[in-house]
């Protein structure tokens, strides 16, 4: 194929350069130039475009747009269907990102096997593993993946040509899985597979293929610990749906999170367990994250988070211990370190518990990452409990955002959080007295509090200094 003309464009400022360079001439950023194809129009078209400014397209009134409700495909892997917003939208392009080893290939092989069993012709393209390796993985799964067509290839052109052809038994391929986008390359661009230009161009061509042929395309993308420059981040604008597979590789559960979804709500999560037979959906994530709460030690508090539309209970643990060295350490796992610093300051100033001489460790159990401020109250309660070494009530849930003045603020979607807490056997809930619900779900005892010192008084039993 004839080589197309290409330019190098800075991913930071957009400056264009005819040659690759380590540093962008425009903004001075390092290592941001990526190759891009420039479509060169024939001269006749170029003059035509200049004179008439393009050809007019036809418009349609929104109300007259024909709506054909295509049913979604359900894989039967409930958590996967749920995160996508109720199943796979045919013809859409879905990016599944995650760190290496988290289980992306396993998940999509399971999806392929299930779609194949439902009569869809699926093509699994692996650029990372040999056919034998994929076969060995498939044999471990509880699903039967023998019907899935496999292609081990890294050239985008070959891949697309293969996907456009019928599979062995004559059916048209309607599901294409590319594992992974970092290994595919197009011959239109120079540069190794995995660089920004290659990744973007391949993804754009796959998207066009999906829309032109109505094929459903799944693309796997790796992200590195640092976010990864040529990682899926640059692809998020291109695809319809972005799912991130997260979790600690050492734990056996994984969280699949939708961060972009043109066909459903975002921030929905699906929880899976990695077993010997592949990934199995977890029906009740709260029970998994919460564990056994019969003999809780000091420094443990429960909070109810909203993950998309679904409430999840998590345990926050804090440990305040005498510092061994000059500057006390602050270690935060699953919560933002700056948020922890802020809460420590509020606890000191408004709650009268100083951690200035103490090492502080704070952890969200189960490898969850919490961004919501509704966890504030649980964190300070856990910290105070650890400082005085007195456990908090084991079956209590703490719901509240803390202001800098020590005031407890209400949280959103309170009813759903309380309902989940009641379902999981919690008996008490501390929440802002400004937003007390009229009725408590189950036999939950609601304790309205105004300030941080109110909470500390009713739990660890100490007044503000
Ligand atoms: P893999 O899907 O290869 O991860 P990725 O494609 O994201 O890099 O799987 C990662 C891990 O999962 C691997 O260390 C082995 C483990 N695993 C199981 O525990 N059980 C299984 O049934 C399978 C297939 C894999
Ligand atoms: Mg893989």
Tab-separated table of C-alpha atoms and ligand atoms in Angstrom:
chain	number	residue	atom	x	y	z
A	1	UNK	CA	0.000	0.000	0.000
A	2	UNK	CA	1.256	3.493	-0.810
A	3	UNK	CA	2.521	5.321	2.214
A	4	UNK	CA	0.242	8.228	3.188
A	5	UNK	CA	1.703	11.593	4.091
A	6	UNK	CA	2.094	12.148	7.763
A	7	UNK	CA	2.926	14.919	10.180
A	8	UNK	CA	3.893	14.941	13.851
A	9	UNK	CA	1.506	16.677	16.175
A	10	UNK	CA	2.032	17.624	19.803
A	11	UNK	CA	-0.569	15.963	22.042
A	12	UNK	CA	-0.299	18.897	24.473
A	13	UNK	CA	-0.588	22.025	22.317
A	14	UNK	CA	-1.425	20.676	18.871
A	15	UNK	CA	1.629	22.216	17.169
A	16	UNK	CA	2.531	20.497	13.919
A	17	UNK	CA	5.990	19.521	12.820
A	18	UNK	CA	7.167	17.701	9.696
A	19	UNK	CA	9.776	15.674	11.621
A	20	UNK	CA	9.744	13.855	14.919
A	21	UNK	CA	11.576	15.570	17.743
A	22	UNK	CA	11.967	14.820	21.412
A	23	UNK	CA	10.737	18.243	22.383
A	24	UNK	CA	7.776	20.160	20.988
A	25	UNK	CA	8.787	23.424	19.293
A	26	UNK	CA	5.458	24.965	20.198
A	27	UNK	CA	5.110	24.425	23.930
A	28	UNK	CA	8.430	22.912	24.914
A	29	UNK	CA	6.855	19.715	26.314
A	30	UNK	CA	8.964	16.578	26.087
A	31	UNK	CA	8.010	13.413	24.288
A	32	UNK	CA	4.569	14.557	23.191
A	33	UNK	CA	4.878	14.367	19.393
A	34	UNK	CA	2.748	11.692	17.791
A	35	UNK	CA	2.516	10.767	14.144
A	36	UNK	CA	-0.703	11.560	12.295
A	37	UNK	CA	-1.855	10.887	8.765
A	38	UNK	CA	-2.760	13.887	6.625
A	39	UNK	CA	-5.239	13.073	3.918
A	40	UNK	CA	-4.005	14.707	0.733
A	41	UNK	CA	-6.863	15.690	-1.562
A	42	UNK	CA	-6.381	15.554	-5.319
A	43	UNK	CA	-5.822	19.045	-6.796
A	44	UNK	CA	-9.187	19.142	-8.573
A	45	UNK	CA	-11.039	18.469	-5.322
A	46	UNK	CA	-8.908	20.980	-3.473
A	47	UNK	CA	-9.876	23.802	-5.856
A	48	UNK	CA	-13.512	22.723	-5.774
A	49	UNK	CA	-13.559	22.722	-1.988
A	50	UNK	CA	-12.057	26.197	-1.931
A	51	UNK	CA	-14.578	27.682	-4.354
A	52	UNK	CA	-17.849	26.277	-2.931
A	53	UNK	CA	-16.704	25.545	0.610
A	54	UNK	CA	-17.820	21.915	0.463
A	55	UNK	CA	-20.986	20.117	-0.564
A	56	UNK	CA	-24.134	20.618	1.486
A	57	UNK	CA	-25.345	17.635	3.485
A	58	UNK	CA	-28.993	16.784	4.070
A	59	UNK	CA	-30.524	17.661	7.429
A	60	UNK	CA	-33.289	15.853	9.228
A	61	UNK	CA	-35.643	17.046	11.933
A	62	UNK	CA	-34.885	15.291	15.210
A	63	UNK	CA	-38.476	14.240	15.625
A	64	UNK	CA	-38.409	12.501	12.249
A	65	UNK	CA	-35.284	10.472	12.910
A	66	UNK	CA	-36.287	6.862	12.565
A	67	UNK	CA	-35.857	5.056	15.839
A	68	UNK	CA	-35.241	1.384	15.558
A	69	UNK	CA	-34.761	-0.025	18.999
A	70	UNK	CA	-32.176	-2.737	18.490
A	71	UNK	CA	-32.284	-5.086	21.421
A	72	UNK	CA	-29.097	-5.306	23.442
A	73	UNK	CA	-27.175	-8.530	23.609
A	74	UNK	CA	-26.996	-10.039	27.051
A	75	UNK	CA	-23.979	-12.139	27.860
A	76	UNK	CA	-25.389	-13.598	31.050
A	77	UNK	CA	-22.334	-12.335	32.931
A	78	UNK	CA	-24.678	-10.127	34.942
A	79	UNK	CA	-22.188	-7.626	36.291
A	80	UNK	CA	-20.751	-7.088	32.801
A	81	UNK	CA	-24.195	-6.481	31.285
A	82	UNK	CA	-25.080	-4.162	34.152
A	83	UNK	CA	-21.972	-1.979	33.740
A	84	UNK	CA	-22.700	-1.598	30.028
A	85	UNK	CA	-26.159	-0.306	30.907
A	86	UNK	CA	-28.133	-3.500	30.329
A	87	UNK	CA	-26.148	-5.445	27.747
A	88	UNK	CA	-24.024	-4.878	24.677
A	89	UNK	CA	-25.260	-2.346	22.115
A	90	UNK	CA	-24.739	-3.969	18.693
A	91	UNK	CA	-22.348	-1.987	16.519
A	92	UNK	CA	-20.767	-0.110	19.392
A	93	UNK	CA	-17.082	0.091	20.228
A	94	UNK	CA	-16.045	-0.649	23.790
A	95	UNK	CA	-12.609	-0.068	25.274
A	96	UNK	CA	-11.607	-2.235	28.214
A	97	UNK	CA	-8.617	-0.733	30.009
A	98	UNK	CA	-6.614	-1.978	32.945
A	99	UNK	CA	-3.198	-2.872	34.230
A	100	UNK	CA	-1.482	-5.956	32.841
A	101	UNK	CA	-2.549	-9.156	34.551
A	102	UNK	CA	-5.822	-7.833	35.915
A	103	UNK	CA	-7.947	-10.166	33.763
A	104	UNK	CA	-8.932	-8.258	30.624
A	105	UNK	CA	-8.172	-11.119	28.228
A	106	UNK	CA	-9.983	-13.554	30.509
A	107	UNK	CA	-13.083	-11.360	30.699
A	108	UNK	CA	-13.328	-10.801	26.957
A	109	UNK	CA	-12.683	-14.444	26.156
A	110	UNK	CA	-15.573	-15.303	28.460
A	111	UNK	CA	-17.723	-12.681	26.734
A	112	UNK	CA	-16.726	-14.105	23.327
A	113	UNK	CA	-17.595	-17.626	24.431
A	114	UNK	CA	-20.985	-16.515	25.717
A	115	UNK	CA	-21.788	-14.510	22.581
A	116	UNK	CA	-20.741	-17.439	20.408
A	117	UNK	CA	-23.034	-19.708	22.419
A	118	UNK	CA	-25.858	-17.234	21.765
A	119	UNK	CA	-25.277	-17.550	18.025
A	120	UNK	CA	-23.092	-14.500	17.328
A	121	UNK	CA	-20.055	-15.027	15.138
A	122	UNK	CA	-17.097	-13.806	17.198
A	123	UNK	CA	-13.551	-13.195	16.095
A	124	UNK	CA	-10.896	-12.902	18.786
A	125	UNK	CA	-7.720	-11.266	17.520
A	126	UNK	CA	-4.733	-11.739	19.768
A	127	UNK	CA	-1.548	-9.841	19.136
A	128	UNK	CA	-0.068	-10.755	22.487
A	129	UNK	CA	-0.427	-14.452	22.849
A	130	UNK	CA	-0.061	-17.465	20.622
A	131	UNK	CA	-3.065	-19.575	19.638
A	132	UNK	CA	-1.886	-22.224	22.094
A	133	UNK	CA	-1.770	-19.781	24.987
A	134	UNK	CA	-5.285	-18.574	24.242
A	135	UNK	CA	-6.461	-22.172	23.960
A	136	UNK	CA	-4.925	-23.031	27.325
A	137	UNK	CA	-6.672	-20.092	28.933
A	138	UNK	CA	-9.943	-21.059	27.271
A	139	UNK	CA	-9.692	-24.558	28.706
A	140	UNK	CA	-9.660	-23.197	32.235
A	141	UNK	CA	-12.860	-21.242	31.776
A	142	UNK	CA	-16.256	-22.472	32.831
A	143	UNK	CA	-17.562	-21.236	29.457
A	144	UNK	CA	-17.084	-23.286	26.327
A	145	UNK	CA	-14.995	-21.104	24.001
A	146	UNK	CA	-14.317	-23.732	21.335
A	147	UNK	CA	-16.568	-22.034	18.768
A	148	UNK	CA	-14.758	-18.668	18.930
A	149	UNK	CA	-12.663	-17.912	15.843
A	150	UNK	CA	-9.116	-16.905	16.666
A	151	UNK	CA	-6.616	-14.878	14.694
A	152	UNK	CA	-3.108	-14.168	15.923
A	153	UNK	CA	-2.153	-11.028	14.071
A	154	UNK	CA	-0.795	-7.560	14.693
A	155	UNK	CA	-1.389	-5.884	11.352
A	156	UNK	CA	-4.513	-3.731	11.378
A	157	UNK	CA	-5.043	-4.156	7.662
A	158	UNK	CA	-5.001	-7.981	7.868
A	159	UNK	CA	-7.190	-7.878	10.938
A	160	UNK	CA	-9.849	-5.728	9.285
A	161	UNK	CA	-9.770	-7.769	6.084
A	162	UNK	CA	-10.240	-10.960	8.115
A	163	UNK	CA	-13.087	-9.465	10.116
A	164	UNK	CA	-14.828	-8.459	6.882
A	165	UNK	CA	-14.851	-12.088	5.745
A	166	UNK	CA	-17.246	-14.762	6.955
A	167	UNK	CA	-15.980	-17.224	9.575
A	168	UNK	CA	-15.471	-20.937	8.854
A	169	UNK	CA	-19.174	-21.856	8.878
A	170	UNK	CA	-20.138	-18.936	6.620
A	171	UNK	CA	-21.629	-16.562	9.220
A	172	UNK	CA	-20.675	-12.888	9.071
A	173	UNK	CA	-18.456	-11.752	11.945
A	174	UNK	CA	-20.564	-9.503	14.173
A	175	UNK	CA	-18.268	-9.277	17.183
A	176	UNK	CA	-14.603	-8.393	16.931
A	177	UNK	CA	-12.286	-8.468	19.928
A	178	UNK	CA	-8.846	-6.909	19.639
A	179	UNK	CA	-6.332	-7.908	22.312
A	180	UNK	CA	-4.649	-5.455	22.611
A	181	UNK	CA	-4.701	-2.090	20.834
A	182	UNK	CA	-1.057	-1.555	21.848
A	183	UNK	CA	0.060	-4.493	19.724
A	184	UNK	CA	-1.761	-3.604	16.487
A	185	UNK	CA	-0.126	-1.381	13.932
A	186	UNK	CA	-1.088	0.118	10.621
A	187	UNK	CA	1.314	0.278	7.706
A	188	UNK	CA	0.155	3.820	6.970
A	189	UNK	CA	2.238	5.106	9.847
A	190	UNK	CA	5.807	4.665	10.851
A	191	UNK	CA	6.642	4.013	14.435
A	192	UNK	CA	6.385	1.002	16.669
A	193	UNK	CA	3.029	-0.462	17.691
A	194	UNK	CA	1.888	1.138	20.925
A	195	UNK	CA	2.997	4.694	20.254
A	196	UNK	CA	0.377	7.408	20.467
A	197	UNK	CA	-0.030	7.891	16.719
A	198	UNK	CA	-0.373	4.168	15.998
A	199	UNK	CA	-2.801	3.575	18.839
A	200	UNK	CA	-5.002	6.517	17.867
A	201	UNK	CA	-5.050	5.735	14.144
A	202	UNK	CA	-5.783	2.036	14.711
A	203	UNK	CA	-8.587	2.862	17.117
A	204	UNK	CA	-10.097	5.398	14.731
A	205	UNK	CA	-10.030	2.869	11.885
A	206	UNK	CA	-11.611	0.197	14.105
A	207	UNK	CA	-14.323	2.673	15.069
A	208	UNK	CA	-15.005	3.421	11.415
A	209	UNK	CA	-15.140	-0.315	10.747
A	210	UNK	CA	-17.646	-0.768	13.584
A	211	UNK	CA	-19.917	1.980	12.285
A	212	UNK	CA	-19.635	1.013	8.608
A	213	UNK	CA	-20.299	-2.683	9.073
A	214	UNK	CA	-22.356	-2.715	12.279
A	215	UNK	CA	-19.804	-4.999	13.916
A	216	UNK	CA	-19.494	-4.767	17.685
A	217	UNK	CA	-15.856	-4.084	18.532
A	218	UNK	CA	-14.158	-4.647	21.864
A	219	UNK	CA	-10.662	-3.280	22.280
A	220	UNK	CA	-8.338	-4.092	25.133
A	221	UNK	CA	-5.886	-1.409	26.243
A	222	UNK	CA	-3.146	-1.524	28.846
A	223	UNK	CA	-2.553	1.274	31.275
A	224	UNK	CA	0.628	1.542	33.232
A	225	UNK	CA	0.783	2.512	36.882
A	226	UNK	CA	1.568	6.067	35.871
A	227	UNK	CA	-1.451	6.397	33.566
A	228	UNK	CA	0.485	5.390	30.435
A	229	UNK	CA	1.157	7.913	27.680
A	230	UNK	CA	0.151	5.702	24.765
A	231	UNK	CA	-2.462	4.067	26.921
A	232	UNK	CA	-6.205	4.076	26.493
A	233	UNK	CA	-6.460	7.646	27.807
A	234	UNK	CA	-5.948	9.004	24.298
A	235	UNK	CA	-8.594	6.624	22.978
A	236	UNK	CA	-11.373	7.618	25.303
A	237	UNK	CA	-12.614	10.321	22.945
A	238	UNK	CA	-12.850	7.918	20.050
A	239	UNK	CA	-14.805	4.986	21.461
A	240	UNK	CA	-18.438	4.744	22.612
A	241	UNK	CA	-17.841	3.139	25.960
A	242	UNK	CA	-14.850	2.954	28.271
A	243	UNK	CA	-14.638	0.300	30.941
A	244	UNK	CA	-11.786	0.172	33.416
A	245	UNK	CA	-10.884	-3.027	35.114
A	246	UNK	CA	-9.346	-2.189	38.455
A	247	UNK	CA	-8.321	-3.906	41.603
A	248	UNK	CA	-5.283	-5.155	43.322
A	249	UNK	CA	-3.760	-8.044	41.382
A	250	UNK	CA	-3.083	-9.774	44.707
A	251	UNK	CA	-6.749	-9.734	45.754
A	252	UNK	CA	-9.155	-12.100	44.096
A	253	UNK	CA	-11.850	-9.577	43.315
A	254	UNK	CA	-11.868	-7.060	40.489
A	255	UNK	CA	-13.998	-4.011	39.855
A	256	UNK	CA	-15.163	-3.161	36.347
A	257	UNK	CA	-16.079	0.501	36.107
A	258	UNK	CA	-17.725	2.431	33.270
A	259	UNK	CA	-16.048	5.836	32.955
A	260	UNK	CA	-17.710	6.773	29.676
A	261	UNK	CA	-20.854	5.330	28.199
A	262	UNK	CA	-22.796	6.712	25.277
A	263	UNK	CA	-25.512	4.130	25.957
A	264	UNK	CA	-25.841	4.114	29.717
A	265	UNK	CA	-24.885	5.811	32.931
A	266	UNK	CA	-21.287	6.210	33.984
A	267	UNK	CA	-19.551	5.258	37.185
A	268	UNK	CA	-21.517	2.044	37.413
A	269	UNK	CA	-19.423	-0.762	38.789
A	270	UNK	CA	-19.511	-4.486	38.432
A	271	UNK	CA	-17.641	-6.698	40.859
A	272	UNK	CA	-16.055	-9.994	39.875
A	273	UNK	CA	-14.018	-12.646	41.591
A	274	UNK	CA	-11.133	-14.278	39.789
A	275	UNK	CA	-11.453	-17.996	40.352
A	276	UNK	CA	-9.705	-20.967	38.761
A	277	UNK	CA	-12.462	-21.059	36.157
A	278	UNK	CA	-12.348	-17.407	35.165
A	279	UNK	CA	-14.244	-14.367	36.389
A	280	UNK	CA	-17.456	-14.871	38.311
A	281	UNK	CA	-19.837	-11.958	39.047
A	282	UNK	CA	-20.265	-11.071	42.717
A	283	UNK	CA	-23.939	-10.644	43.510
A	284	UNK	CA	-23.621	-8.713	46.712
A	285	UNK	CA	-20.526	-6.473	46.622
A	286	UNK	CA	-21.232	-4.906	50.032
A	287	UNK	CA	-21.008	-8.267	51.743
A	288	UNK	CA	-17.675	-8.879	50.011
A	289	UNK	CA	-16.150	-5.529	50.982
A	290	UNK	CA	-17.513	-5.531	54.496
A	291	UNK	CA	-16.555	-8.994	55.632
A	292	UNK	CA	-17.197	-10.178	59.166
A	293	UNK	CA	-17.858	-7.427	61.683
A	294	UNK	CA	-18.355	-9.372	64.874
A	295	UNK	CA	-15.096	-8.551	66.662
A	296	UNK	CA	-14.026	-5.205	65.314
A	297	UNK	CA	-10.913	-3.535	66.649
A	298	UNK	CA	-10.549	0.185	67.225
A	299	UNK	CA	-10.064	2.307	64.122
A	300	UNK	CA	-12.710	0.689	61.951
A	301	UNK	CA	-15.787	2.474	60.594
A	302	UNK	CA	-18.331	1.652	57.901
A	303	UNK	CA	-19.526	4.008	55.212
A	304	UNK	CA	-22.076	3.586	52.409
A	305	UNK	CA	-20.803	4.816	49.048
A	306	UNK	CA	-22.725	5.354	45.863
A	307	UNK	CA	-21.082	3.604	42.954
A	308	UNK	CA	-23.140	4.877	40.041
A	309	UNK	CA	-26.708	3.999	40.916
A	310	UNK	CA	-25.761	1.294	43.348
A	311	UNK	CA	-24.923	1.713	47.040
A	312	UNK	CA	-21.935	-0.222	48.383
A	313	UNK	CA	-20.842	-0.510	51.999
A	314	UNK	CA	-17.126	-0.288	52.664
A	315	UNK	CA	-15.011	-0.415	55.772
A	316	UNK	CA	-12.492	2.335	56.477
A	317	UNK	CA	-9.612	1.480	58.773
A	318	UNK	CA	-7.309	3.905	60.493
A	319	UNK	CA	-4.304	3.311	62.661
A	320	UNK	CA	-2.661	6.077	64.626
A	321	UNK	CA	0.546	4.879	66.228
A	322	UNK	CA	3.427	6.572	67.987
A	323	UNK	CA	5.875	7.904	65.394
A	324	UNK	CA	9.284	6.265	65.393
A	325	UNK	CA	11.114	9.004	63.551
A	326	UNK	CA	11.083	12.777	63.500
A	327	UNK	CA	8.386	13.483	60.942
A	328	UNK	CA	5.288	11.335	61.427
A	329	UNK	CA	4.159	9.395	58.384
A	330	UNK	CA	0.809	9.730	56.642
A	331	UNK	CA	-0.098	6.789	54.477
A	332	UNK	CA	-3.436	6.717	52.642
A	333	UNK	CA	-4.703	3.718	50.721
A	334	UNK	CA	-7.847	4.095	48.664
A	335	UNK	CA	-8.398	7.712	49.639
A	336	UNK	CA	-6.705	10.887	48.536
A	337	UNK	CA	-3.671	11.750	50.687
A	338	UNK	CA	-4.572	15.449	50.666
A	339	UNK	CA	-8.085	14.677	51.836
A	340	UNK	CA	-6.574	12.715	54.722
A	341	UNK	CA	-4.338	15.666	55.634
A	342	UNK	CA	-7.368	17.952	55.627
A	343	UNK	CA	-9.417	15.592	57.781
A	344	UNK	CA	-6.541	15.252	60.258
A	345	UNK	CA	-6.469	19.027	60.578
A	346	UNK	CA	-10.249	19.172	61.139
A	347	UNK	CA	-10.018	16.365	63.693
A	348	UNK	CA	-7.294	18.242	65.547
A	349	UNK	CA	-8.881	21.684	65.481
A	350	UNK	CA	-12.590	20.833	65.761
A	351	UNK	CA	-12.541	17.446	67.409
A	352	UNK	CA	-9.675	17.912	69.837
A	353	UNK	CA	-7.813	14.773	68.762
A	354	UNK	CA	-4.302	15.621	67.713
A	355	UNK	CA	-2.323	13.244	65.531
A	356	UNK	CA	0.649	15.612	65.216
A	357	UNK	CA	3.010	13.210	66.972
A	358	UNK	CA	1.502	10.061	65.506
A	359	UNK	CA	2.060	8.037	62.363
A	360	UNK	CA	-1.300	7.768	60.588
A	361	UNK	CA	-2.283	4.949	58.261
A	362	UNK	CA	-5.643	4.946	56.570
A	363	UNK	CA	-7.002	2.199	54.402
A	364	UNK	CA	-10.191	1.373	52.529
A	365	UNK	CA	-10.690	-2.374	52.871
A	366	UNK	CA	-10.994	-4.494	49.753
A	367	UNK	CA	-8.893	-2.309	47.471
A	368	UNK	CA	-11.717	0.149	46.761
A	369	UNK	CA	-10.809	3.703	45.776
A	370	UNK	CA	-13.074	6.298	47.304
A	371	UNK	CA	-13.476	9.765	45.868
A	372	UNK	CA	-16.762	10.785	47.436
A	373	UNK	CA	-16.656	13.204	50.364
A	374	UNK	CA	-19.434	11.186	52.032
A	375	UNK	CA	-16.700	9.000	53.512
A	376	UNK	CA	-15.272	11.904	55.575
A	377	UNK	CA	-17.223	11.145	58.702
A	378	UNK	CA	-16.237	7.478	58.651
A	379	UNK	CA	-12.558	8.410	58.274
A	380	UNK	CA	-12.458	10.838	61.203
A	381	UNK	CA	-14.499	8.479	63.372
A	382	UNK	CA	-12.036	5.680	62.600
A	383	UNK	CA	-9.074	7.985	63.315
A	384	UNK	CA	-10.488	9.185	66.634
A	385	UNK	CA	-11.316	5.616	67.604
A	386	UNK	CA	-7.743	4.564	66.901
A	387	UNK	CA	-6.267	7.488	68.838
A	388	UNK	CA	-8.157	6.545	72.013
A	389	UNK	CA	-8.013	2.847	71.147
A	390	UNK	CA	-11.732	2.332	71.671
A	391	UNK	CA	-13.800	0.517	69.007
A	392	UNK	CA	-16.747	2.236	67.390
A	393	UNK	CA	-20.134	0.506	67.479
A	394	UNK	CA	-19.614	-2.450	65.112
A	395	UNK	CA	-22.966	-2.241	63.351
A	396	UNK	CA	-22.936	1.524	62.783
A	397	UNK	CA	-22.656	3.304	59.481
A	398	UNK	CA	-21.241	6.833	59.168
A	399	UNK	CA	-22.585	9.081	56.437
A	400	UNK	CA	-21.451	12.649	56.128
A	401	UNK	CA	-19.165	15.126	54.497
A	402	UNK	CA	-17.129	17.281	56.876
A	403	UNK	CA	-16.726	21.008	56.487
A	404	UNK	CA	-13.612	22.835	57.643
A	405	UNK	CA	-15.607	24.161	60.601
A	406	UNK	CA	-16.268	20.618	61.764
A	407	UNK	CA	-19.891	20.689	60.599
A	408	UNK	CA	-21.408	17.473	59.270
A	409	UNK	CA	-23.015	17.937	55.872
A	410	UNK	CA	-25.708	15.769	54.314
A	411	UNK	CA	-24.867	13.271	51.585
A	412	UNK	CA	-26.722	12.641	48.341
A	413	UNK	CA	-29.080	9.705	47.782
A	414	UNK	CA	-29.400	9.094	51.490
A	415	UNK	CA	-32.372	6.721	51.253
A	416	UNK	CA	-30.555	4.258	49.040
A	417	UNK	CA	-27.470	4.236	51.225
A	418	UNK	CA	-29.538	3.697	54.351
A	419	UNK	CA	-31.512	0.920	52.698
A	420	UNK	CA	-28.295	-0.888	51.791
A	421	UNK	CA	-26.980	-0.449	55.341
A	422	UNK	CA	-30.187	-1.895	56.776
A	423	UNK	CA	-30.035	-4.784	54.314
A	424	UNK	CA	-26.516	-5.634	55.464
A	425	UNK	CA	-27.579	-5.780	59.107
A	426	UNK	CA	-26.429	-2.344	60.295
A	427	UNK	CA	-28.395	-1.114	63.291
A	428	UNK	CA	-27.274	2.487	63.643
A	429	UNK	CA	-26.544	5.344	61.243
A	430	UNK	CA	-24.839	8.629	62.047
A	431	UNK	CA	-25.859	11.349	59.608
A	432	UNK	CA	-26.346	15.077	59.347
A	433	UNK	CA	-29.359	16.298	61.323
A	434	UNK	CA	-30.106	18.692	58.471
A	435	UNK	CA	-31.311	15.881	56.252
A	436	UNK	CA	-33.067	13.370	58.439
A	437	UNK	CA	-35.333	11.081	56.444
A	438	UNK	CA	-38.877	10.754	57.720
A	439	UNK	CA	-38.716	7.009	57.959
A	440	UNK	CA	-35.791	4.739	58.684
A	441	UNK	CA	-35.473	1.581	56.602
A	442	UNK	CA	-35.677	-1.664	58.577
A	443	UNK	CA	-34.830	-1.238	62.243
A	444	UNK	CA	-32.034	1.230	61.608
A	445	UNK	CA	-31.583	3.692	64.463
A	446	UNK	CA	-30.887	7.132	62.955
A	447	UNK	CA	-28.659	9.495	64.923
A	448	UNK	CA	-28.708	13.061	63.611
A	449	UNK	CA	-25.525	14.989	64.342
A	450	UNK	CA	-24.605	18.599	63.703
A	451	UNK	CA	-20.877	18.697	64.255
A	452	UNK	CA	-17.889	16.450	64.463
A	453	UNK	CA	-17.740	16.770	68.240
A	454	UNK	CA	-21.355	15.515	68.457
A	455	UNK	CA	-20.296	12.338	66.671
A	456	UNK	CA	-17.202	11.851	68.797
A	457	UNK	CA	-19.227	12.407	71.973
A	458	UNK	CA	-21.683	9.640	71.077
A	459	UNK	CA	-19.055	7.179	69.860
A	460	UNK	CA	-15.590	7.374	71.406
A	461	UNK	CA	-16.968	9.450	74.269
A	462	UNK	CA	-14.725	12.450	74.461
A	463	UNK	CA	-15.631	16.129	74.273
A	464	UNK	CA	-13.773	18.533	72.070
A	465	UNK	CA	-10.800	19.992	73.893
B	1	LIG	P1	-5.320	-12.112	31.950
B	1	LIG	O1	-6.724	-12.183	31.478
B	1	LIG	O2	-4.276	-12.698	31.090
B	1	LIG	O3	-4.940	-10.581	32.258
B	1	LIG	P2	-4.711	-9.359	31.253
B	1	LIG	O4	-5.214	-9.732	29.918
B	1	LIG	O5	-5.485	-8.225	31.889
B	1	LIG	O6	-3.263	-9.062	31.244
B	1	LIG	O7	-5.319	-12.847	33.377
B	1	LIG	C1	-4.563	-12.439	34.448
B	1	LIG	C2	-4.458	-13.393	35.575
B	1	LIG	O8	-5.619	-14.105	35.837
B	1	LIG	C3	-3.359	-14.373	35.390
B	1	LIG	O9	-2.346	-14.066	36.328
B	1	LIG	C4	-3.955	-15.709	35.691
B	1	LIG	C5	-5.252	-15.394	36.319
B	1	LIG	N1	-6.326	-16.344	35.980
B	1	LIG	C6	-7.016	-17.002	36.997
B	1	LIG	O10	-6.755	-16.827	38.181
B	1	LIG	N2	-8.025	-17.880	36.669
B	1	LIG	C7	-8.373	-18.121	35.386
B	1	LIG	O11	-9.301	-18.911	35.133
B	1	LIG	C8	-7.652	-17.448	34.344
B	1	LIG	C9	-7.981	-17.692	32.906
B	1	LIG	C10	-6.651	-16.571	34.675
B	2	LIG	MG1	-4.090	-10.043	28.189
